[in-house]
Tab-separated table of C-alpha atoms and ligand atoms in Angstrom:
chain	number	residue	atom	x	y	z
O	1	UNK	CA	2.836	-98.156	-17.541
O	2	UNK	CA	1.214	-95.821	-20.096
O	3	UNK	CA	2.381	-92.267	-20.591
O	4	UNK	CA	2.940	-89.587	-17.979
O	5	UNK	CA	-0.654	-88.354	-18.174
O	6	UNK	CA	-1.946	-91.853	-17.512
O	7	UNK	CA	0.410	-92.251	-14.571
O	8	UNK	CA	-0.832	-88.973	-13.117
O	9	UNK	CA	-4.465	-89.776	-13.843
O	10	UNK	CA	-4.999	-86.922	-16.312
O	11	UNK	CA	-7.285	-87.397	-19.327
O	12	UNK	CA	-5.778	-86.494	-22.717
O	13	UNK	CA	-7.566	-85.098	-25.760
O	14	UNK	CA	-7.362	-85.004	-29.526
O	15	UNK	CA	-6.710	-81.475	-30.692
O	16	UNK	CA	-8.324	-80.630	-34.025
O	17	UNK	CA	-8.675	-76.971	-33.060
O	18	UNK	CA	-5.067	-75.902	-33.635
O	19	UNK	CA	-2.354	-74.615	-31.307
O	20	UNK	CA	-4.706	-72.989	-28.785
O	21	UNK	CA	-3.349	-72.230	-25.326
O	22	UNK	CA	-6.343	-73.818	-23.576
O	23	UNK	CA	-5.613	-77.049	-25.452
O	24	UNK	CA	-1.911	-76.976	-24.515
O	25	UNK	CA	-0.507	-75.425	-27.686
O	26	UNK	CA	1.696	-76.954	-30.351
O	27	UNK	CA	2.917	-80.525	-30.567
O	28	UNK	CA	6.678	-80.470	-30.090
O	29	UNK	CA	8.868	-82.202	-32.641
O	30	UNK	CA	10.996	-84.881	-30.937
O	31	UNK	CA	14.105	-82.777	-31.632
O	32	UNK	CA	12.584	-79.840	-29.723
O	33	UNK	CA	11.419	-81.959	-26.791
O	34	UNK	CA	14.779	-83.725	-26.581
O	35	UNK	CA	16.660	-80.417	-26.625
O	36	UNK	CA	14.525	-79.245	-23.697
O	37	UNK	CA	15.166	-82.429	-21.743
O	38	UNK	CA	18.889	-82.115	-22.469
O	39	UNK	CA	18.884	-78.476	-21.331
O	40	UNK	CA	17.142	-79.471	-18.114
O	41	UNK	CA	20.148	-81.495	-17.007
O	42	UNK	CA	22.786	-78.720	-17.083
O	43	UNK	CA	22.852	-75.338	-15.295
O	44	UNK	CA	23.544	-72.222	-17.327
O	45	UNK	CA	23.792	-68.481	-16.660
O	46	UNK	CA	20.432	-67.123	-17.859
O	47	UNK	CA	21.874	-63.792	-19.015
O	48	UNK	CA	24.468	-65.577	-21.154
O	49	UNK	CA	21.727	-67.822	-22.528
O	50	UNK	CA	19.489	-64.876	-23.443
O	51	UNK	CA	22.481	-63.060	-24.951
O	52	UNK	CA	23.052	-65.944	-27.348
O	53	UNK	CA	19.300	-66.225	-27.989
O	54	UNK	CA	19.392	-62.540	-28.891
O	55	UNK	CA	21.959	-63.201	-31.622
O	56	UNK	CA	20.015	-66.155	-33.028
O	57	UNK	CA	16.732	-64.213	-33.031
O	58	UNK	CA	18.455	-61.180	-34.563
O	59	UNK	CA	19.734	-63.370	-37.399
O	60	UNK	CA	16.287	-64.897	-37.969
O	61	UNK	CA	14.366	-61.619	-37.895
O	62	UNK	CA	16.791	-58.999	-39.175
O	63	UNK	CA	16.301	-57.095	-35.911
O	64	UNK	CA	19.201	-55.629	-33.902
O	65	UNK	CA	18.446	-57.863	-30.941
O	66	UNK	CA	15.988	-60.387	-29.574
O	67	UNK	CA	14.783	-62.057	-26.415
O	68	UNK	CA	12.930	-65.227	-25.494
O	69	UNK	CA	9.787	-64.493	-23.504
O	70	UNK	CA	7.201	-66.786	-21.945
O	71	UNK	CA	4.808	-66.013	-24.819
O	72	UNK	CA	3.734	-63.254	-27.169
O	73	UNK	CA	1.627	-61.670	-24.427
O	74	UNK	CA	4.687	-61.543	-22.164
O	75	UNK	CA	6.523	-59.927	-25.075
O	76	UNK	CA	3.837	-57.239	-25.237
O	77	UNK	CA	4.228	-56.591	-21.522
O	78	UNK	CA	8.044	-56.443	-21.689
O	79	UNK	CA	8.048	-54.394	-24.882
O	80	UNK	CA	5.625	-51.858	-23.424
O	81	UNK	CA	7.626	-51.649	-20.201
O	82	UNK	CA	10.776	-51.015	-22.263
O	83	UNK	CA	9.115	-48.175	-24.176
O	84	UNK	CA	7.920	-46.561	-20.941
O	85	UNK	CA	11.073	-46.956	-18.834
O	86	UNK	CA	13.815	-46.668	-21.426
O	87	UNK	CA	17.121	-47.582	-19.803
O	88	UNK	CA	16.267	-45.772	-16.553
O	89	UNK	CA	16.437	-48.288	-13.651
O	90	UNK	CA	14.556	-45.944	-11.297
O	91	UNK	CA	11.621	-45.946	-13.682
O	92	UNK	CA	11.856	-49.723	-14.029
O	93	UNK	CA	11.584	-50.073	-10.263
O	94	UNK	CA	8.444	-47.915	-10.206
O	95	UNK	CA	6.376	-49.701	-12.846
O	96	UNK	CA	3.391	-50.117	-13.053
O	97	UNK	CA	3.292	-46.700	-11.387
O	98	UNK	CA	3.818	-44.487	-14.442
O	99	UNK	CA	3.109	-41.097	-12.873
O	100	UNK	CA	5.268	-38.445	-14.483
O	101	UNK	CA	6.252	-40.704	-17.382
O	102	UNK	CA	5.005	-40.783	-20.964
O	103	UNK	CA	2.391	-43.449	-20.319
O	104	UNK	CA	-0.027	-43.506	-23.214
O	105	UNK	CA	-0.142	-46.146	-25.937
O	106	UNK	CA	-1.895	-45.137	-29.126
O	107	UNK	CA	-3.842	-47.910	-30.881
O	108	UNK	CA	-6.345	-48.053	-33.746
O	109	UNK	CA	-9.706	-48.966	-32.253
O	110	UNK	CA	-10.041	-51.908	-34.679
O	111	UNK	CA	-6.794	-53.372	-33.249
O	112	UNK	CA	-8.103	-53.582	-29.693
O	113	UNK	CA	-8.264	-57.158	-28.365
O	114	UNK	CA	-8.006	-58.881	-25.008
O	115	UNK	CA	-4.334	-59.657	-25.369
O	116	UNK	CA	-3.676	-55.925	-24.945
O	117	UNK	CA	-4.334	-56.565	-21.260
O	118	UNK	CA	-0.607	-57.382	-21.261
O	119	UNK	CA	0.119	-53.847	-22.472
O	120	UNK	CA	-2.212	-52.301	-19.883
O	121	UNK	CA	-0.458	-54.291	-17.151
O	122	UNK	CA	2.404	-51.777	-17.353
O	123	UNK	CA	0.248	-48.974	-15.954
O	124	UNK	CA	-0.299	-47.287	-19.297
O	125	UNK	CA	-3.479	-45.916	-20.773
O	126	UNK	CA	-4.580	-47.048	-24.203
O	127	UNK	CA	-5.609	-44.132	-26.405
O	128	UNK	CA	-8.007	-45.548	-28.998
O	129	UNK	CA	-8.146	-43.897	-32.383
O	130	UNK	CA	-10.611	-43.964	-35.273
O	131	UNK	CA	-13.731	-45.943	-36.039
O	132	UNK	CA	-13.805	-49.146	-38.070
O	133	UNK	CA	-16.830	-48.426	-40.223
O	134	UNK	CA	-15.925	-51.367	-42.429
O	135	UNK	CA	-16.582	-53.789	-39.575
O	136	UNK	CA	-19.828	-52.097	-38.551
O	137	UNK	CA	-21.082	-52.496	-42.095
O	138	UNK	CA	-21.731	-48.767	-42.122
O	139	UNK	CA	-18.926	-47.755	-44.449
O	140	UNK	CA	-15.660	-48.718	-46.052
O	141	UNK	CA	-13.064	-46.989	-43.890
O	142	UNK	CA	-10.974	-47.853	-40.849
O	143	UNK	CA	-8.617	-45.757	-38.756
O	144	UNK	CA	-6.186	-43.820	-40.960
O	145	UNK	CA	-2.557	-42.990	-40.307
O	146	UNK	CA	-3.217	-39.244	-39.940
O	147	UNK	CA	-5.578	-40.003	-37.060
O	148	UNK	CA	-2.808	-41.903	-35.291
O	149	UNK	CA	-0.515	-38.964	-35.926
O	150	UNK	CA	-3.084	-36.606	-34.416
O	151	UNK	CA	-3.329	-38.752	-31.263
O	152	UNK	CA	0.431	-38.766	-30.624
O	153	UNK	CA	1.520	-36.243	-28.041
O	154	UNK	CA	4.040	-35.605	-25.289
O	155	UNK	CA	2.673	-38.439	-23.186
O	156	UNK	CA	2.810	-41.074	-25.941
O	157	UNK	CA	5.167	-43.942	-25.096
O	158	UNK	CA	4.465	-46.103	-28.146
O	159	UNK	CA	2.015	-47.058	-30.841
O	160	UNK	CA	0.576	-50.588	-30.643
O	161	UNK	CA	-0.091	-52.325	-33.965
O	162	UNK	CA	-1.824	-55.706	-34.196
O	163	UNK	CA	-0.745	-57.420	-37.406
O	164	UNK	CA	-3.439	-59.414	-39.190
O	165	UNK	CA	-3.937	-59.853	-42.905
O	166	UNK	CA	-6.852	-57.391	-42.705
O	167	UNK	CA	-5.153	-54.799	-40.442
O	168	UNK	CA	-5.497	-51.160	-41.434
O	169	UNK	CA	-3.829	-48.743	-41.713
O	170	UNK	CA	-0.777	-50.478	-43.186
O	171	UNK	CA	2.217	-50.900	-40.913
O	172	UNK	CA	4.513	-48.790	-43.161
O	173	UNK	CA	1.989	-45.931	-42.985
O	174	UNK	CA	1.826	-46.163	-39.185
O	175	UNK	CA	5.615	-46.374	-38.915
O	176	UNK	CA	5.975	-43.273	-41.078
O	177	UNK	CA	3.873	-41.102	-38.751
O	178	UNK	CA	5.320	-42.602	-35.554
O	179	UNK	CA	8.929	-42.200	-36.747
O	180	UNK	CA	8.312	-38.588	-37.631
O	181	UNK	CA	7.181	-38.065	-34.016
O	182	UNK	CA	9.998	-40.134	-32.504
O	183	UNK	CA	7.617	-42.753	-31.058
O	184	UNK	CA	8.326	-46.507	-31.229
O	185	UNK	CA	5.874	-48.968	-32.809
O	186	UNK	CA	5.199	-52.306	-31.083
O	187	UNK	CA	3.805	-54.989	-33.403
O	188	UNK	CA	1.764	-57.906	-32.078
O	189	UNK	CA	2.395	-60.584	-34.709
O	190	UNK	CA	1.708	-63.467	-32.325
O	191	UNK	CA	-0.057	-65.710	-34.826
O	192	UNK	CA	1.476	-64.389	-38.074
O	193	UNK	CA	3.648	-67.439	-38.739
O	194	UNK	CA	3.764	-68.995	-41.295
O	195	UNK	CA	4.830	-67.627	-43.726
O	196	UNK	CA	8.400	-67.698	-42.493
O	197	UNK	CA	9.005	-64.414	-44.337
O	198	UNK	CA	6.937	-62.720	-41.621
O	199	UNK	CA	9.824	-63.323	-39.201
O	200	UNK	CA	11.601	-60.498	-41.042
O	201	UNK	CA	8.703	-58.588	-42.550
O	202	UNK	CA	7.549	-56.399	-39.664
O	203	UNK	CA	11.085	-55.394	-38.707
O	204	UNK	CA	11.790	-54.632	-42.380
O	205	UNK	CA	8.644	-52.480	-42.433
O	206	UNK	CA	10.014	-50.429	-39.573
O	207	UNK	CA	8.621	-51.968	-36.378
O	208	UNK	CA	10.708	-51.050	-33.333
O	209	UNK	CA	9.572	-54.214	-31.546
O	210	UNK	CA	7.699	-57.285	-32.734
O	211	UNK	CA	6.325	-60.252	-30.785
O	212	UNK	CA	5.627	-63.800	-31.977
O	213	UNK	CA	4.177	-66.781	-30.121
O	214	UNK	CA	6.487	-69.752	-29.706
O	215	UNK	CA	3.675	-72.163	-28.915
O	216	UNK	CA	1.569	-71.698	-32.042
O	217	UNK	CA	2.607	-72.744	-35.559
O	218	UNK	CA	6.274	-72.124	-34.785
O	219	UNK	CA	6.177	-75.430	-32.906
O	220	UNK	CA	8.002	-74.270	-29.798
O	221	UNK	CA	7.152	-74.782	-26.137
O	222	UNK	CA	3.729	-73.506	-25.176
O	223	UNK	CA	5.207	-71.073	-22.628
O	224	UNK	CA	7.598	-69.386	-25.077
O	225	UNK	CA	7.647	-66.433	-27.411
O	226	UNK	CA	9.922	-64.042	-29.263
O	227	UNK	CA	10.485	-60.343	-28.686
O	228	UNK	CA	12.688	-58.783	-31.365
O	229	UNK	CA	13.672	-55.253	-32.202
O	230	UNK	CA	15.828	-52.288	-31.291
O	231	UNK	CA	18.857	-53.082	-29.167
O	232	UNK	CA	18.134	-50.419	-26.520
O	233	UNK	CA	14.540	-51.582	-26.123
O	234	UNK	CA	15.561	-55.242	-25.857
O	235	UNK	CA	18.074	-54.219	-23.164
O	236	UNK	CA	15.345	-52.404	-21.255
O	237	UNK	CA	13.056	-55.439	-21.602
O	238	UNK	CA	15.779	-57.840	-20.432
O	239	UNK	CA	16.555	-55.685	-17.386
O	240	UNK	CA	12.901	-55.933	-16.334
O	241	UNK	CA	12.750	-59.682	-16.808
O	242	UNK	CA	16.059	-61.231	-15.794
O	243	UNK	CA	16.698	-62.168	-12.182
O	244	UNK	CA	18.693	-59.153	-10.964
O	245	UNK	CA	19.382	-60.348	-7.430
O	246	UNK	CA	23.134	-59.810	-7.720
O	247	UNK	CA	25.580	-57.037	-6.737
O	248	UNK	CA	26.269	-54.558	-9.522
O	249	UNK	CA	30.008	-55.222	-9.108
O	250	UNK	CA	29.470	-58.947	-9.726
O	251	UNK	CA	27.221	-58.512	-12.716
O	252	UNK	CA	28.888	-58.907	-16.082
O	253	UNK	CA	26.382	-59.271	-18.907
O	254	UNK	CA	27.832	-59.792	-22.400
O	255	UNK	CA	28.368	-56.150	-23.477
O	256	UNK	CA	26.847	-56.658	-26.909
O	257	UNK	CA	23.620	-57.751	-25.169
O	258	UNK	CA	23.462	-55.321	-22.226
O	259	UNK	CA	25.780	-52.334	-22.101
O	260	UNK	CA	26.510	-52.060	-18.375
O	261	UNK	CA	28.357	-48.773	-18.860
O	262	UNK	CA	25.072	-47.050	-19.756
O	263	UNK	CA	23.491	-47.934	-16.407
O	264	UNK	CA	23.886	-46.180	-13.032
O	265	UNK	CA	22.976	-49.456	-11.299
O	266	UNK	CA	20.850	-52.534	-11.540
O	267	UNK	CA	17.074	-52.344	-11.131
O	268	UNK	CA	15.377	-54.729	-8.707
O	269	UNK	CA	13.231	-57.561	-9.998
O	270	UNK	CA	11.118	-55.914	-12.669
O	271	UNK	CA	7.553	-55.908	-13.862
O	272	UNK	CA	8.362	-58.848	-16.118
O	273	UNK	CA	9.486	-61.107	-13.288
O	274	UNK	CA	6.147	-62.966	-13.024
O	275	UNK	CA	6.531	-64.152	-16.635
O	276	UNK	CA	9.940	-65.745	-16.267
O	277	UNK	CA	11.274	-68.292	-18.730
O	278	UNK	CA	13.369	-71.338	-17.956
O	279	UNK	CA	16.371	-72.552	-19.880
O	280	UNK	CA	14.240	-75.385	-21.247
O	281	UNK	CA	11.870	-72.906	-22.918
O	282	UNK	CA	14.707	-70.777	-24.299
O	283	UNK	CA	16.432	-73.799	-25.812
O	284	UNK	CA	13.167	-75.316	-27.052
O	285	UNK	CA	12.174	-72.050	-28.725
O	286	UNK	CA	15.553	-71.666	-30.431
O	287	UNK	CA	15.541	-75.237	-31.756
O	288	UNK	CA	11.928	-74.864	-32.934
O	289	UNK	CA	12.799	-71.571	-34.657
O	290	UNK	CA	15.660	-73.201	-36.548
O	291	UNK	CA	13.462	-76.115	-37.588
O	292	UNK	CA	10.671	-73.782	-38.678
O	293	UNK	CA	13.031	-71.854	-40.947
O	294	UNK	CA	14.788	-74.981	-42.236
O	295	UNK	CA	11.569	-76.794	-43.185
O	296	UNK	CA	10.301	-73.857	-45.237
O	297	UNK	CA	6.755	-72.905	-46.144
O	298	UNK	CA	6.348	-75.259	-49.110
O	299	UNK	CA	7.300	-78.428	-47.234
O	300	UNK	CA	5.254	-77.374	-44.202
O	301	UNK	CA	2.264	-76.698	-46.424
O	302	UNK	CA	2.581	-80.148	-48.033
O	303	UNK	CA	2.830	-81.802	-44.622
O	304	UNK	CA	-0.209	-80.058	-43.129
O	305	UNK	CA	-2.290	-80.223	-46.312
O	306	UNK	CA	-1.682	-83.965	-46.625
O	307	UNK	CA	-3.034	-84.424	-43.117
O	308	UNK	CA	-6.044	-82.208	-43.797
O	309	UNK	CA	-6.745	-84.157	-47.018
O	310	UNK	CA	-6.526	-87.445	-45.154
O	311	UNK	CA	-9.081	-86.186	-42.645
O	312	UNK	CA	-11.357	-84.842	-45.383
O	313	UNK	CA	-11.262	-88.232	-47.113
O	314	UNK	CA	-11.950	-90.038	-43.846
O	315	UNK	CA	-14.986	-87.811	-43.236
O	316	UNK	CA	-16.414	-88.225	-46.747
O	317	UNK	CA	-19.939	-89.523	-47.258
O	318	UNK	CA	-21.313	-88.878	-43.761
O	319	UNK	CA	-24.991	-87.965	-43.417
O	320	UNK	CA	-26.064	-84.322	-42.924
O	321	UNK	CA	-22.561	-83.012	-43.578
O	322	UNK	CA	-20.803	-81.275	-46.432
O	323	UNK	CA	-17.063	-81.715	-45.935
O	324	UNK	CA	-14.533	-79.595	-47.827
O	325	UNK	CA	-10.890	-78.632	-47.649
O	326	UNK	CA	-10.487	-74.904	-47.112
O	327	UNK	CA	-7.115	-73.375	-47.851
O	328	UNK	CA	-5.994	-70.371	-45.836
O	329	UNK	CA	-5.051	-67.819	-48.444
O	330	UNK	CA	-2.961	-65.768	-46.030
O	331	UNK	CA	-1.043	-68.415	-44.166
O	332	UNK	CA	0.562	-71.062	-46.373
O	333	UNK	CA	-0.128	-74.540	-45.105
O	334	UNK	CA	-2.872	-73.518	-42.734
O	335	UNK	CA	-5.557	-75.392	-44.667
O	336	UNK	CA	-8.320	-76.976	-42.649
O	337	UNK	CA	-11.321	-79.213	-43.060
O	338	UNK	CA	-14.735	-77.616	-42.913
O	339	UNK	CA	-17.803	-79.608	-41.977
O	340	UNK	CA	-20.985	-77.738	-42.762
O	341	UNK	CA	-23.777	-79.347	-40.810
O	342	UNK	CA	-27.318	-79.543	-42.176
O	343	UNK	CA	-28.685	-78.698	-38.735
O	344	UNK	CA	-32.350	-79.206	-39.641
O	345	UNK	CA	-31.760	-82.649	-41.103
O	346	UNK	CA	-29.403	-83.682	-38.324
O	347	UNK	CA	-31.763	-82.591	-35.592
O	348	UNK	CA	-28.989	-80.847	-33.664
O	349	UNK	CA	-26.820	-77.834	-34.303
O	350	UNK	CA	-23.087	-77.347	-34.801
O	351	UNK	CA	-22.634	-76.284	-31.165
O	352	UNK	CA	-24.159	-79.574	-30.040
O	353	UNK	CA	-21.831	-81.461	-32.375
O	354	UNK	CA	-18.812	-79.610	-30.972
O	355	UNK	CA	-19.913	-80.358	-27.419
O	356	UNK	CA	-20.632	-84.023	-28.085
O	357	UNK	CA	-17.241	-84.485	-29.726
O	358	UNK	CA	-15.543	-82.880	-26.741
O	359	UNK	CA	-17.573	-84.865	-24.213
O	360	UNK	CA	-16.923	-88.201	-25.924
O	361	UNK	CA	-14.279	-90.810	-25.492
O	362	UNK	CA	-11.688	-89.841	-26.518
O	363	UNK	CA	-12.433	-86.152	-26.237
O	364	UNK	CA	-12.087	-84.450	-29.640
O	365	UNK	CA	-11.737	-80.661	-29.712
O	366	UNK	CA	-12.673	-79.119	-33.053
O	367	UNK	CA	-12.498	-75.526	-34.318
O	368	UNK	CA	-15.392	-73.497	-32.903
O	369	UNK	CA	-14.721	-70.239	-34.764
O	370	UNK	CA	-17.583	-70.615	-37.281
O	371	UNK	CA	-20.056	-72.505	-35.156
O	372	UNK	CA	-22.710	-69.829	-35.562
O	373	UNK	CA	-22.696	-70.506	-39.300
O	374	UNK	CA	-23.299	-74.191	-38.688
O	375	UNK	CA	-19.647	-75.051	-39.360
O	376	UNK	CA	-17.352	-77.285	-37.331
O	377	UNK	CA	-13.719	-76.944	-38.383
O	378	UNK	CA	-10.794	-79.352	-38.083
O	379	UNK	CA	-7.242	-78.002	-38.179
O	380	UNK	CA	-4.392	-80.401	-38.984
O	381	UNK	CA	-1.477	-78.851	-37.125
O	382	UNK	CA	-1.941	-80.524	-33.726
O	383	UNK	CA	-3.230	-83.845	-35.081
O	384	UNK	CA	-1.050	-86.939	-35.012
O	385	UNK	CA	-1.307	-89.542	-37.798
O	386	UNK	CA	-3.173	-91.928	-35.564
O	387	UNK	CA	-5.758	-89.250	-34.682
O	388	UNK	CA	-7.259	-89.044	-38.184
O	389	UNK	CA	-9.253	-92.285	-38.000
O	390	UNK	CA	-10.326	-91.626	-34.420
O	391	UNK	CA	-11.687	-88.185	-35.300
O	392	UNK	CA	-13.503	-89.624	-38.318
O	393	UNK	CA	-14.994	-92.422	-36.219
O	394	UNK	CA	-16.198	-90.035	-33.521
O	395	UNK	CA	-17.748	-87.609	-36.031
O	396	UNK	CA	-19.464	-90.502	-37.811
O	397	UNK	CA	-20.892	-91.794	-34.517
O	398	UNK	CA	-22.379	-88.400	-33.720
O	399	UNK	CA	-23.789	-87.788	-37.199
O	400	UNK	CA	-25.361	-91.230	-37.399
O	401	UNK	CA	-26.768	-91.006	-33.911
O	402	UNK	CA	-30.317	-90.058	-34.932
O	403	UNK	CA	-30.426	-91.478	-38.425
T	501	LIG	C1	-2.067	-65.864	-29.438
T	501	LIG	C2	-2.011	-64.383	-29.440
T	501	LIG	C3	-1.376	-63.689	-28.401
T	501	LIG	C4	-0.805	-64.389	-27.183
T	501	LIG	O1	0.242	-65.228	-27.503
T	501	LIG	P1	0.912	-66.141	-26.358
T	501	LIG	O2	2.168	-66.631	-27.001
T	501	LIG	O3	-0.064	-67.238	-26.082
T	501	LIG	O4	1.166	-65.282	-25.178
T	501	LIG	C5	-1.290	-62.318	-28.486
T	501	LIG	N1	-1.816	-61.649	-29.523
T	501	LIG	C6	-2.466	-62.279	-30.537
T	501	LIG	C7	-3.014	-61.456	-31.667
T	501	LIG	C8	-2.580	-63.666	-30.525
T	501	LIG	O5	-3.212	-64.294	-31.535
């Protein structure tokens, strides 16, 4: 009968790009997929489920509390909403109308990216600070912490910080100025796993909230993510995400998760309602998180590197191509295979190779991030054992096409 995609008439692909959303994210370990299927068969109170998730995420991150979102972008939306509304249900009901509220988010200009659309969704204005001369090639500097300090004012709801290995200023420097002004810092660390130590790092460095993707290297469901941080902010996020269609008198959240006594009443469905999560995602994320921590960076690195080496070996000796293993010096285990195409000799460029691989049978999606340099990349993390030879065969077919 084939698999479910065959039964539904949907073509499948080989994913050598990595856990990209457009290519359906991470491959789930059988244990994660089975936990989701098991969860799907039994009803549960979603507030109780998120309350327990909060404890598990708190333990994994060192944060006071946590929450399972439908992705890192949803975490940015919920985290921003929490910083704007606080625990005021009237404000929650009004979002994204932020008139009369502190509704500015300060961000270094070099941290701007299209995922901050999720932040802007809350009706806030991004206040961009500094100039990244180092990226323009005009100088060596980026935004500095004093410039962020200078941009913080009465209307500042939070500072947004996008964590990358090259991010400047440093998070501790940003936290120092924001703390002194009583403004929370939201860290987008969506793709900063591994190393597993990063689960704790940003909280330890003083972030008030941090978001991670569940569907990238963490190996959780594609529509999952983690929001972790201050207990009051997680409460405010939960109140704008949970289904609140219940009488206040009936509503009894676990008090360690949501302190009902601090609220005058329950807000209506909040700004986070369109990014709801199901019990399957919550359970899948929690099981994936435990597995991610239990495996550890060294074993994960061996597993992924072995796959990358197998692909490199399978691609060896092809015409017009120089194939090497490239370690990722910032993320342990995230080595990949780099195919540098001799475009003149091949008679076609790297973009054509990418497109032909994707258009072929089976469709192979490779890493397009360095295509302008004539490089086609192959990431191991979403490849299955049986994919290695197929990828090698398809690449060989394309490279030998004209020779
Ligand atoms: C992937 C990514 C996101 C979005 O993560 P999702 O879990 O897909 O919502 C946000 N920010 C950055 C920097 C990312 O790399």
